[in-house]
Amino acid sequence: MKTLIKNGRIITAVDDYKADILIEDERVSVIGSQLNMEADQVLDATDKLVIPGGIDPHTHMELPFGGTESSDDFRTGTIAAAHGGTTSIIDFAVQYKGQSLIEGIDNWHKKAEGKTAIDYGFHLITTELEDKQIEELYTVMDEGVTSFKMFMAYPGVFLVDDATIFRAMSAAGSRGGLICMHAENGIVINEIIKRAIEKGHTAPKYHALTRPTVAEAEGVHRAIAIAEMAESPVYIVHLSCADALNQVRQARDRGIAAFAETCPQYLFLSIDDYGEDFNGAKYVMTPPLREKSNQTELWKGLKMDDLQVISTDHCPFCMKEQKELGRDDFTKIPNGAPGVENRVPLIYNGGVVESRISLNRFVELTSTAAAKMFGLFPKKGTVAVGSDADIVIFDGEKEQTLSSKTHHMNCDYNAYEGRRIKGVVETVLSRGKVVIDKGEFKGKYGDGKFLKRGTCVSI
Ligand code: URP
Ligand code: ZN
Ligand code: ZN
């Protein structure tokens, strides 16, 4: 099967030029001007941007959490991702306490297999790691799961102690693996929450008011210090605020291999969105939304490479029957929000259209950097000869209004409801196959392949 993309403006993390692209089967085979080879289909990209498919390295499909399960499964979630110009996700498998690491991975393979519309990989949430399990960690890495998430938050559920973090960092780091850290002092936060509940502070906004930025900054500082002692890199997930960013910045200035991602919700939403009533449950996610002033600092961090990646932390729960579990007590609201479909257009609009970042940096933040960080580059994350033909034809002039009425995520609200933005995903190819054509899903769920990842090439 041959596909020719004609007359597009190709943008990668480093290039910006007009050319045609010939795709043969799953890969890009030729890039050049005025190509006139025979092809089975020709896609006209005149006046459009041609960018590498987005990579979202932080999603939670079908995640059991807070007495319920995130509402997108691997079918609905990956179809929604494709609509939004994302062609690879890295989801978080879970090793629950008492399970082996391999059991955790196997369980996620069972959830995803035969269901995804785009390619997918896994990180492993690791809740226990004794010395005797280190060999198993290496086995997991050999099977293409080369990054592990550990939590300093959620005591009694996911939280691990510093000794476990140190062991994991030493082991993973020695083989080029990466620890992804949920950095928040969950122990102190729980004490603050107890006091709030005693005072009858049960509305959603108290989720934010009981998780101060200093609790996140302390977690980031500790994670980086442990990584330094373990002589390993560290990647901070869903960084939300200036206090935490400053910890990363200071470490990087000292030459420490500290990396971090932020998410659209911390760039475009703020603590004001919680309001006074239960509608604020839509934004109960961890870390919580912050004071607006943090947004400027996060954009600065993205521009100056103190933040390298923009993921979503897509973890949707419907208001009906799910968020409602915490109607009388914010601690019972399942944590998380939808976003996988909106990331690429939101960052294009807020970043490029609003002149905060260049087109190249937009591509780097939404695709290339994640590919390099998580061992997928150059198969993924760029438009180049030999790379997978994961390509988005993007209309940078057309506008859209974000809404739950039109989105494809299995969630009864959109966190950006009514927001008018410039930038629309027109056509999406996943390994050479058109999966989105003028906004219509033309792919097949089950066509997505598991991504056996290598190690980080960002250092
Ligand atoms: O609120 C969030 N972020 N839910 C998903 C779990 C996590 O901590 O990433
Ligand atoms: Zn987390
Ligand atoms: Zn998450």
Coordinates of C-alpha atoms in Angstrom, one line a residue, residues 83-85 268 340-351 362 394 400 402 421-425:
H83 CA -9.3 12.2 16.9
G84 CA -7.1 14.6 18.7
G85 CA -3.9 13.8 16.7
F268 CA -5.2 26.6 30.9
V340 CA -6.3 12.9 25.7
E341 CA -8.4 14.2 22.7
N342 CA -7.7 17.9 23.4
R343 CA -4.0 18.1 24.1
V344 CA -2.5 18.7 20.6
P345 CA -5.0 21.4 19.5
L346 CA -4.9 23.0 22.9
I347 CA -1.2 23.3 22.9
Y348 CA -1.1 24.5 19.3
N349 CA -3.6 27.3 20.2
G350 CA -2.2 28.3 23.6
G351 CA 1.4 27.8 22.6
F362 CA 5.1 22.6 19.8
F394 CA -3.3 19.7 10.8
Q400 CA -13.2 24.5 16.8
L402 CA -14.3 22.1 22.6
I421 CA -9.5 27.4 19.7
K422 CA -7.6 27.6 16.5
G423 CA -6.2 24.4 15.1
V424 CA -8.1 21.3 13.9
V425 CA -6.8 17.7 13.3

